[in-house]
Amino acid sequence: MNSFKLLYIEDDKDIQEIYLNLLQDDVGEILCANDGEEGYEKYLSFKPDIILLDINMPKIDGLTLAKKIRDVDKDVKIIVTTSYSDREKLLQAVELYLVKYILKPIEPDELKGAMNKAIKELNQERDKLFYLDDITTWNATNQKLIEGNKEIRLTKNERRFLMLISSNPSKVYTFFEIFDYLSYDDFDKEFDANQIRALVKLVRKKVPKDAILNIYGEGYRFNPLSR
């Protein structure tokens, strides 16, 4: 059992009840909704990790709802079910980065496989989420630095620097390794240790104290909290 949360949106309560028993073993918590409007309200309050929804629903159809959610949330995993193999709907679904598009009647093994895929992706992303203090995180998957509910803006090189040092937090990266990583698309750029120092100084203003350690005579090391 894991701690992931699932929002299951399906207007046919009988179908929903059948698959609830199958889904309960996969996630830590499940919340249900029976139309698109209720589903969106519960998405906002519940903040699920995975959404399982049907396309043909009253008030707001499934694809419209998925697009509305995807516009504000690139991370939640979405699995869509439908009774129709509509080519146009399939093409729309591709743009929503779905985990799976499942045709009804739903085969239990296919649903289980889609859930396992979503959970695997979530676990991989969770491994790349670093806490720098109680309210600040660096997500190496989407390259976002978040303080509380606010995203801290980073330049291209600031993001690249954090990507490099967070790729192996136990490693001390030398000035030349950092320079080489930052300038891989600029072969004519000459090595300048002072530019690296200046960049690190700027990044340190945006992250908590001690998130980046200066190892004297060697370079820099990422220092997230242990969780």
Tab-separated table of C-alpha atoms in Angstrom:
chain	number	residue	atom	x	y	z
A	1	MET	CA	0.000	0.000	0.000
A	2	ASN	CA	1.263	3.500	-0.831
A	3	SER	CA	0.189	7.010	0.148
A	4	PHE	CA	-1.022	8.113	-3.299
A	5	LYS	CA	-4.517	9.590	-3.645
A	6	LEU	CA	-6.946	8.636	-6.413
A	7	LEU	CA	-9.948	10.615	-7.639
A	8	TYR	CA	-12.387	8.340	-9.501
A	9	ILE	CA	-14.930	10.248	-11.637
A	10	GLU	CA	-17.657	8.077	-13.214
A	11	ASP	CA	-21.344	8.881	-13.692
A	12	ASP	CA	-22.417	5.204	-13.627
A	13	LYS	CA	-22.368	4.387	-9.917
A	14	ASP	CA	-22.748	0.647	-10.538
A	15	ILE	CA	-19.598	0.554	-12.674
A	16	GLN	CA	-17.813	2.736	-10.156
A	17	GLU	CA	-18.690	0.359	-7.321
A	18	ILE	CA	-17.395	-2.665	-9.253
A	19	TYR	CA	-13.953	-1.181	-9.840
A	20	LEU	CA	-13.573	0.458	-6.437
A	21	ASN	CA	-12.821	-2.936	-4.916
A	22	LEU	CA	-10.054	-3.492	-7.451
A	23	LEU	CA	-8.551	-0.016	-6.958
A	24	GLN	CA	-8.479	-0.039	-3.155
A	25	ASP	CA	-5.374	-2.221	-3.076
A	26	ASP	CA	-3.412	0.163	-5.304
A	27	VAL	CA	-3.622	3.499	-3.468
A	28	GLY	CA	-3.841	4.901	0.019
A	29	GLU	CA	-7.031	6.915	-0.409
A	30	ILE	CA	-9.878	7.123	-2.948
A	31	LEU	CA	-12.453	9.869	-3.446
A	32	CYS	CA	-15.364	9.488	-5.876
A	33	ALA	CA	-17.363	11.937	-7.997
A	34	ASN	CA	-20.256	11.300	-10.396
A	35	ASP	CA	-20.083	14.155	-12.912
A	36	GLY	CA	-17.463	16.468	-14.363
A	37	GLU	CA	-18.424	19.508	-12.319
A	38	GLU	CA	-18.291	17.626	-9.018
A	39	GLY	CA	-15.065	16.006	-10.185
A	40	TYR	CA	-13.369	19.358	-10.738
A	41	GLU	CA	-14.486	20.666	-7.347
A	42	LYS	CA	-13.115	17.550	-5.656
A	43	TYR	CA	-9.899	17.775	-7.662
A	44	LEU	CA	-9.322	21.292	-6.291
A	45	SER	CA	-9.949	20.279	-2.675
A	46	PHE	CA	-8.522	16.733	-2.702
A	47	LYS	CA	-5.379	17.330	-4.803
A	48	PRO	CA	-5.134	13.735	-6.058
A	49	ASP	CA	-2.019	12.102	-7.473
A	50	ILE	CA	-4.048	10.045	-9.973
A	51	ILE	CA	-7.382	10.762	-11.694
A	52	LEU	CA	-9.452	7.994	-13.289
A	53	LEU	CA	-12.324	9.489	-15.303
A	54	ASP	CA	-14.894	8.596	-17.935
A	55	ILE	CA	-15.231	10.669	-21.104
A	56	ASN	CA	-19.029	10.656	-21.336
A	57	MET	CA	-20.191	12.478	-18.209
A	58	PRO	CA	-22.873	15.085	-17.500
A	59	LYS	CA	-22.132	18.787	-16.894
A	60	ILE	CA	-18.486	18.598	-18.008
A	61	ASP	CA	-17.307	15.778	-20.284
A	62	GLY	CA	-14.148	13.883	-19.408
A	63	LEU	CA	-11.829	15.316	-22.065
A	64	THR	CA	-12.892	18.890	-21.318
A	65	LEU	CA	-12.320	18.230	-17.629
A	66	ALA	CA	-8.925	16.625	-18.275
A	67	LYS	CA	-7.856	19.636	-20.369
A	68	LYS	CA	-9.070	22.046	-17.676
A	69	ILE	CA	-7.032	20.185	-15.070
A	70	ARG	CA	-3.993	19.785	-17.324
A	71	ASP	CA	-3.925	23.548	-17.957
A	72	VAL	CA	-3.091	24.102	-14.270
A	73	ASP	CA	-1.492	20.783	-13.309
A	74	LYS	CA	1.152	19.081	-15.453
A	75	ASP	CA	1.991	16.457	-12.829
A	76	VAL	CA	-1.256	14.648	-11.917
A	77	LYS	CA	-1.595	11.263	-13.653
A	78	ILE	CA	-4.795	10.935	-15.703
A	79	ILE	CA	-6.379	7.676	-16.915
A	80	VAL	CA	-9.412	7.979	-19.216
A	81	THR	CA	-12.123	5.370	-19.853
A	82	THR	CA	-14.673	5.479	-22.684
A	83	SER	CA	-17.248	3.361	-24.488
A	84	TYR	CA	-16.251	4.790	-27.868
A	85	SER	CA	-13.099	4.387	-29.953
A	86	ASP	CA	-13.625	7.831	-31.477
A	87	ARG	CA	-10.577	8.858	-33.573
A	88	GLU	CA	-11.100	12.577	-32.912
A	89	LYS	CA	-11.327	12.005	-29.172
A	90	LEU	CA	-8.227	9.829	-29.285
A	91	LEU	CA	-6.305	12.622	-31.018
A	92	GLN	CA	-7.484	15.120	-28.396
A	93	ALA	CA	-6.425	12.741	-25.640
A	94	VAL	CA	-2.857	12.490	-26.988
A	95	GLU	CA	-2.304	16.181	-26.188
A	96	LEU	CA	-3.299	15.638	-22.540
A	97	TYR	CA	-0.348	13.335	-21.703
A	98	LEU	CA	-2.590	10.571	-20.388
A	99	VAL	CA	-1.244	7.483	-18.671
A	100	LYS	CA	-3.769	5.343	-20.551
A	101	TYR	CA	-6.892	5.557	-22.726
A	102	ILE	CA	-9.027	2.508	-21.848
A	103	LEU	CA	-12.005	1.265	-23.855
A	104	LYS	CA	-15.040	-0.096	-22.023
A	105	PRO	CA	-15.880	-2.715	-20.950
A	106	ILE	CA	-12.805	-2.338	-18.786
A	107	GLU	CA	-10.625	-5.405	-18.434
A	108	PRO	CA	-9.384	-5.618	-14.807
A	109	ASP	CA	-5.833	-6.456	-15.949
A	110	GLU	CA	-5.747	-3.423	-18.238
A	111	LEU	CA	-6.922	-1.103	-15.458
A	112	LYS	CA	-4.433	-2.672	-13.071
A	113	GLY	CA	-1.665	-2.157	-15.614
A	114	ALA	CA	-2.600	1.514	-16.070
A	115	MET	CA	-2.608	2.066	-12.304
A	116	ASN	CA	0.767	0.359	-11.940
A	117	LYS	CA	2.194	2.574	-14.698
A	118	ALA	CA	0.877	5.727	-13.000
A	119	ILE	CA	2.275	4.653	-9.633
A	120	LYS	CA	5.656	3.805	-11.177
A	121	GLU	CA	5.838	7.283	-12.764
A	122	LEU	CA	4.871	8.914	-9.470
A	123	ASN	CA	7.526	6.977	-7.568
A	124	GLN	CA	10.184	7.951	-10.107
A	125	GLU	CA	9.191	11.616	-9.804
A	126	ARG	CA	9.054	11.452	-6.011
A	127	ASP	CA	12.654	10.219	-5.995
A	128	LYS	CA	13.607	13.464	-7.749
A	129	LEU	CA	11.829	15.793	-5.317
A	130	PHE	CA	14.277	17.330	-2.850
A	131	TYR	CA	13.328	19.208	0.317
A	132	LEU	CA	15.712	22.064	1.003
A	133	ASP	CA	13.886	23.140	4.168
A	134	ASP	CA	10.355	22.716	5.562
A	135	ILE	CA	8.725	24.803	2.817
A	136	THR	CA	11.217	24.811	-0.064
A	137	THR	CA	11.569	22.038	-2.643
A	138	TRP	CA	13.573	21.455	-5.800
A	139	ASN	CA	11.862	19.158	-8.314
A	140	ALA	CA	14.436	17.786	-10.729
A	141	THR	CA	11.690	16.322	-12.921
A	142	ASN	CA	9.957	19.579	-13.843
A	143	GLN	CA	12.943	21.752	-12.853
A	144	LYS	CA	10.926	23.921	-10.462
A	145	LEU	CA	12.062	25.560	-7.250
A	146	ILE	CA	9.069	26.051	-4.954
A	147	GLU	CA	8.903	28.015	-1.709
A	148	GLY	CA	5.562	27.448	0.013
A	149	ASN	CA	3.069	27.782	-2.838
A	150	LYS	CA	5.236	30.137	-4.872
A	151	GLU	CA	7.560	29.193	-7.716
A	152	ILE	CA	10.960	30.884	-7.545
A	153	ARG	CA	12.030	32.038	-10.991
A	154	LEU	CA	15.332	30.664	-12.249
A	155	THR	CA	17.476	31.518	-15.229
A	156	LYS	CA	18.509	28.807	-17.698
A	157	ASN	CA	21.957	28.434	-16.131
A	158	GLU	CA	20.569	28.471	-12.591
A	159	ARG	CA	18.267	25.575	-13.529
A	160	ARG	CA	21.108	23.729	-15.227
A	161	PHE	CA	23.327	24.145	-12.186
A	162	LEU	CA	20.655	22.756	-9.845
A	163	MET	CA	19.962	19.895	-12.270
A	164	LEU	CA	23.628	18.951	-12.262
A	165	ILE	CA	24.298	19.000	-8.535
A	166	SER	CA	20.971	17.320	-7.678
A	167	SER	CA	21.693	14.463	-10.114
A	168	ASN	CA	24.095	13.038	-7.509
A	169	PRO	CA	23.791	14.771	-4.113
A	170	SER	CA	26.712	12.827	-2.632
A	171	LYS	CA	29.146	14.059	-5.293
A	172	VAL	CA	31.278	17.187	-5.101
A	173	TYR	CA	31.244	18.916	-8.488
A	174	THR	CA	34.393	20.743	-9.498
A	175	PHE	CA	34.369	24.167	-11.119
A	176	PHE	CA	35.366	22.648	-14.447
A	177	GLU	CA	32.632	19.979	-14.307
A	178	ILE	CA	30.052	22.683	-13.649
A	179	PHE	CA	31.425	24.871	-16.443
A	180	ASP	CA	31.471	21.930	-18.854
A	181	TYR	CA	27.830	21.071	-18.076
A	182	LEU	CA	26.611	24.658	-18.386
A	183	SER	CA	28.421	25.362	-21.643
A	184	TYR	CA	27.844	22.084	-23.510
A	185	ASP	CA	26.036	24.003	-26.283
A	186	ASP	CA	28.648	26.778	-26.473
A	187	PHE	CA	31.954	25.203	-27.512
A	188	ASP	CA	33.754	28.528	-27.940
A	189	LYS	CA	33.183	29.668	-24.365
A	190	GLU	CA	36.374	29.872	-22.290
A	191	PHE	CA	36.550	28.494	-18.762
A	192	ASP	CA	36.141	31.171	-16.083
A	193	ALA	CA	35.947	30.099	-12.433
A	194	ASN	CA	34.719	33.535	-11.409
A	195	GLN	CA	31.622	33.117	-13.575
A	196	ILE	CA	30.849	29.864	-11.754
A	197	ARG	CA	31.284	31.562	-8.374
A	198	ALA	CA	28.988	34.390	-9.465
A	199	LEU	CA	26.334	31.940	-10.638
A	200	VAL	CA	26.444	29.950	-7.395
A	201	LYS	CA	26.174	33.175	-5.414
A	202	LEU	CA	22.977	34.068	-7.307
A	203	VAL	CA	21.473	30.597	-6.799
A	204	ARG	CA	22.277	30.694	-3.082
A	205	LYS	CA	20.169	33.828	-2.748
A	206	LYS	CA	17.169	31.812	-3.962
A	207	VAL	CA	17.615	28.629	-1.909
A	208	PRO	CA	17.791	28.047	1.867
A	209	LYS	CA	21.063	28.406	3.703
A	210	ASP	CA	23.262	25.293	3.462
A	211	ALA	CA	21.313	23.848	0.496
A	212	ILE	CA	24.536	24.198	-1.510
A	213	LEU	CA	27.808	23.420	0.266
A	214	ASN	CA	31.138	24.907	-0.728
A	215	ILE	CA	33.760	22.180	-0.325
A	216	TYR	CA	36.988	24.126	0.034
A	217	GLY	CA	39.497	23.418	-2.708
A	218	GLU	CA	37.136	21.030	-4.516
A	219	GLY	CA	33.828	22.574	-5.607
A	220	TYR	CA	30.147	22.417	-4.643
A	221	ARG	CA	27.790	19.748	-3.347
A	222	PHE	CA	23.994	19.629	-3.142
A	223	ASN	CA	22.748	19.288	0.435
A	224	PRO	CA	18.999	18.542	0.631
A	225	LEU	CA	17.281	17.474	3.841
A	226	SER	CA	17.198	13.759	4.573
A	227	ARG	CA	13.642	12.385	4.258
